[in-house]
């Protein structure tokens, strides 16, 4: 008996893209709902809890009855002004649980859903309670928006969207892709136009099934001894991050307890029963996707059990990182698919109303402006598709026959009139 062929989880399988898109639709919907919760005085913990519940409720509505994993690919996190990394306080830490949003604070919201291990993560930045944004906050938001648009265009493989003669297309495809240093250089031009800086070690990752941090990664404004590896190719899904600060962009560890974790592929013989129980719950509920300790059945027991898991390397903890100079940080995160037709935004922050941001600064660099004008994908074909549609054709024939019968009846009536 022949062995069943292994399942194709690449974008060549239409089901894969469908699952990514379904997860993305959920992520974007919940993002919009959570943004409405981010008002002055609202507690971050409560927003995160509501965000997770919304994700779970939406995920439960899709692929019912299917034997596939589905759930949260990134818990809802709400990061205050100076925070760079996703932030999610615990119920058991009274001081942090009471942290509330301030008026006109720069807040980053990140979350994600996953269907069958295909995760779609999204992050957007909002200014709490602001109807119109001016001054440095406006500079920051515009710098982040245009840097993100530029980065997405630099992720498109060279020549993929080339038009013109075969010779022109061949010439375009022969161009070298943007190196990571070139990306940083051009992004620097954008953010510096608004008096801002890229956040140190801003990272884009290759996505895969049950994996949001693949082997390939792009690192902008890398710190000392840090470097990325690999560039985007057709058939890949990436998580694209842009981080901008009104300050230097340099980062430091904050004193907060790390509450965001993720299981690794490392194996280690845990000695404590509490550690084994915690790891067992992590495997069952979260797989290899990030989770918050507050999501565990018993948060206090989880805080104890996670210690050995981290020490043994079976779980990675995400340190809480913020701007070193206390200046506000803005972040955007977009999950994208790179296809033969270009770059497709799967889960993306909505396009902002740029009229809201009042700044006296603008981008003047010609190279940057030229890239920003480029499309992300090929335009939809205006030519009609020659697909045979049997049922409509049958209806058309029946309609025509009916009309001909009516005309014959009319002719008969006319003949009768003539006879009279």
Short mmCIF file of N, CA and C in Angstrom, two decimals, residues 324-383:
data_model
loop_
_atom_site.label_atom_id
_atom_site.label_comp_id
_atom_site.label_asym_id
_atom_site.label_seq_id
_atom_site.Cartn_x
_atom_site.Cartn_y
_atom_site.Cartn_z
N UNK A 324 15.70 53.93 25.46
CA UNK A 324 16.70 54.23 26.50
C UNK A 324 16.61 55.66 27.00
N UNK A 325 16.05 56.57 26.19
CA UNK A 325 15.97 57.97 26.59
C UNK A 325 14.56 58.39 27.00
N UNK A 326 13.66 57.40 27.13
CA UNK A 326 12.31 57.73 27.59
C UNK A 326 11.44 58.43 26.56
N UNK A 327 11.87 58.41 25.29
CA UNK A 327 11.09 59.06 24.23
C UNK A 327 10.04 58.09 23.67
N UNK A 328 8.92 58.61 23.17
CA UNK A 328 7.86 57.75 22.64
C UNK A 328 8.31 56.90 21.45
N UNK A 329 7.73 55.72 21.36
CA UNK A 329 8.02 54.78 20.28
C UNK A 329 6.72 54.41 19.57
N UNK A 330 6.79 54.31 18.25
CA UNK A 330 5.66 53.85 17.45
C UNK A 330 6.07 52.58 16.72
N UNK A 331 5.13 51.62 16.59
CA UNK A 331 5.42 50.37 15.89
C UNK A 331 4.25 49.98 15.00
N UNK A 332 4.58 49.36 13.87
CA UNK A 332 3.59 48.73 13.01
C UNK A 332 4.09 47.33 12.68
N UNK A 333 3.17 46.39 12.56
CA UNK A 333 3.53 45.02 12.20
C UNK A 333 2.51 44.51 11.20
N UNK A 334 3.01 44.00 10.07
CA UNK A 334 2.14 43.53 9.00
C UNK A 334 2.54 42.12 8.60
N UNK A 335 1.56 41.22 8.50
CA UNK A 335 1.82 39.87 7.97
C UNK A 335 1.56 39.91 6.47
N UNK A 336 2.55 39.53 5.67
CA UNK A 336 2.43 39.64 4.22
C UNK A 336 2.76 38.32 3.53
N UNK A 337 2.15 38.12 2.36
CA UNK A 337 2.46 36.97 1.50
C UNK A 337 3.13 37.50 0.24
N UNK A 338 4.21 36.88 -0.16
CA UNK A 338 4.91 37.28 -1.39
C UNK A 338 4.59 36.25 -2.46
N UNK A 339 3.82 36.68 -3.46
CA UNK A 339 3.37 35.77 -4.52
C UNK A 339 3.95 36.23 -5.85
N UNK A 340 3.64 35.48 -6.90
CA UNK A 340 4.14 35.85 -8.23
C UNK A 340 3.52 37.17 -8.71
N UNK A 341 2.43 37.59 -8.06
CA UNK A 341 1.78 38.85 -8.43
C UNK A 341 2.19 40.01 -7.54
N UNK A 342 3.15 39.78 -6.65
CA UNK A 342 3.64 40.85 -5.79
C UNK A 342 3.41 40.57 -4.32
N UNK A 343 3.46 41.63 -3.53
CA UNK A 343 3.29 41.50 -2.08
C UNK A 343 1.83 41.73 -1.71
N UNK A 344 1.29 40.82 -0.94
CA UNK A 344 -0.10 40.91 -0.52
C UNK A 344 -0.17 41.10 0.99
N UNK A 345 -0.80 42.17 1.44
CA UNK A 345 -0.96 42.38 2.88
C UNK A 345 -2.03 41.41 3.37
N UNK A 346 -1.68 40.58 4.34
CA UNK A 346 -2.64 39.65 4.93
C UNK A 346 -3.31 40.32 6.13
N UNK A 347 -2.56 40.45 7.22
CA UNK A 347 -3.04 41.19 8.38
C UNK A 347 -2.22 42.48 8.46
N UNK A 348 -2.90 43.60 8.34
CA UNK A 348 -2.18 44.88 8.27
C UNK A 348 -2.92 45.95 9.05
N UNK A 349 -2.18 46.88 9.65
CA UNK A 349 -2.85 48.02 10.27
C UNK A 349 -3.57 48.81 9.20
N UNK A 350 -4.74 49.38 9.49
CA UNK A 350 -5.48 50.12 8.47
C UNK A 350 -4.71 51.35 8.00
N UNK A 351 -4.95 51.75 6.76
CA UNK A 351 -4.31 52.96 6.23
C UNK A 351 -4.82 54.17 7.02
N UNK A 352 -3.94 54.93 7.62
CA UNK A 352 -4.40 56.06 8.45
C UNK A 352 -4.90 57.23 7.62
N UNK A 353 -5.73 58.06 8.23
CA UNK A 353 -6.15 59.31 7.62
C UNK A 353 -5.02 60.32 7.86
N UNK A 354 -4.20 60.53 6.85
CA UNK A 354 -3.00 61.36 7.01
C UNK A 354 -3.34 62.82 7.29
N UNK A 355 -4.58 63.22 7.00
CA UNK A 355 -4.99 64.61 7.27
C UNK A 355 -5.04 64.91 8.77
N UNK A 356 -5.13 63.84 9.56
CA UNK A 356 -5.20 64.00 11.02
C UNK A 356 -3.86 64.48 11.58
N UNK A 357 -2.76 64.14 10.88
CA UNK A 357 -1.42 64.45 11.38
C UNK A 357 -0.92 65.76 10.78
N UNK A 358 -0.72 66.76 11.62
CA UNK A 358 -0.31 68.09 11.17
C UNK A 358 1.19 68.29 11.45
N UNK A 359 1.99 68.19 10.40
CA UNK A 359 3.43 68.35 10.54
C UNK A 359 3.94 69.29 9.46
N UNK A 360 4.99 70.06 9.80
CA UNK A 360 5.58 70.98 8.82
C UNK A 360 6.76 70.32 8.10
N UNK A 361 6.93 69.00 8.35
CA UNK A 361 8.06 68.27 7.74
C UNK A 361 7.55 67.37 6.61
N UNK A 362 8.44 67.02 5.68
CA UNK A 362 8.07 66.11 4.60
C UNK A 362 9.32 65.44 4.02
N UNK A 363 9.09 64.38 3.26
CA UNK A 363 10.18 63.64 2.62
C UNK A 363 10.58 64.36 1.34
N UNK A 364 11.89 64.56 1.16
CA UNK A 364 12.37 65.25 -0.04
C UNK A 364 13.33 64.40 -0.87
N UNK A 365 13.80 63.28 -0.30
CA UNK A 365 14.77 62.43 -1.00
C UNK A 365 14.13 61.80 -2.24
N UNK A 366 14.71 62.03 -3.41
CA UNK A 366 14.14 61.57 -4.68
C UNK A 366 14.11 60.05 -4.78
N UNK A 367 15.15 59.38 -4.31
CA UNK A 367 15.19 57.92 -4.38
C UNK A 367 14.06 57.31 -3.57
N UNK A 368 13.84 57.83 -2.38
CA UNK A 368 12.77 57.35 -1.50
C UNK A 368 11.40 57.61 -2.13
N UNK A 369 11.19 58.82 -2.61
CA UNK A 369 9.90 59.19 -3.21
C UNK A 369 9.58 58.30 -4.41
N UNK A 370 10.62 57.96 -5.19
CA UNK A 370 10.42 57.11 -6.37
C UNK A 370 9.97 55.71 -5.96
N UNK A 371 10.57 55.17 -4.88
CA UNK A 371 10.18 53.83 -4.41
C UNK A 371 8.76 53.85 -3.86
N UNK A 372 8.41 54.92 -3.15
CA UNK A 372 7.07 55.01 -2.56
C UNK A 372 5.96 55.04 -3.60
N UNK A 373 6.31 55.43 -4.81
CA UNK A 373 5.32 55.49 -5.89
C UNK A 373 5.07 54.12 -6.52
N UNK A 374 5.94 53.16 -6.24
CA UNK A 374 5.82 51.83 -6.85
C UNK A 374 4.64 51.06 -6.26
N UNK A 375 3.99 50.23 -7.09
CA UNK A 375 2.89 49.39 -6.58
C UNK A 375 3.45 48.21 -5.80
N UNK A 376 2.61 47.62 -4.95
CA UNK A 376 3.01 46.42 -4.22
C UNK A 376 2.69 45.15 -4.99
N UNK A 377 1.72 45.27 -5.90
CA UNK A 377 1.32 44.10 -6.67
C UNK A 377 0.86 44.48 -8.06
N UNK A 378 0.69 43.46 -8.89
CA UNK A 378 0.21 43.71 -10.25
C UNK A 378 -1.26 44.12 -10.21
N UNK A 379 -1.66 45.06 -11.08
CA UNK A 379 -3.07 45.47 -11.10
C UNK A 379 -3.96 44.32 -11.54
N UNK A 380 -5.18 44.32 -11.03
CA UNK A 380 -6.13 43.27 -11.43
C UNK A 380 -6.41 43.38 -12.92
N UNK A 381 -6.43 42.22 -13.60
CA UNK A 381 -6.65 42.21 -15.05
C UNK A 381 -8.05 42.71 -15.39
N UNK A 382 -8.11 43.57 -16.40
CA UNK A 382 -9.41 44.10 -16.84
C UNK A 382 -10.03 43.24 -17.94
N UNK A 383 -9.24 42.25 -18.42
CA UNK A 383 -9.75 41.38 -19.49
C UNK A 383 -10.74 40.38 -18.93
#
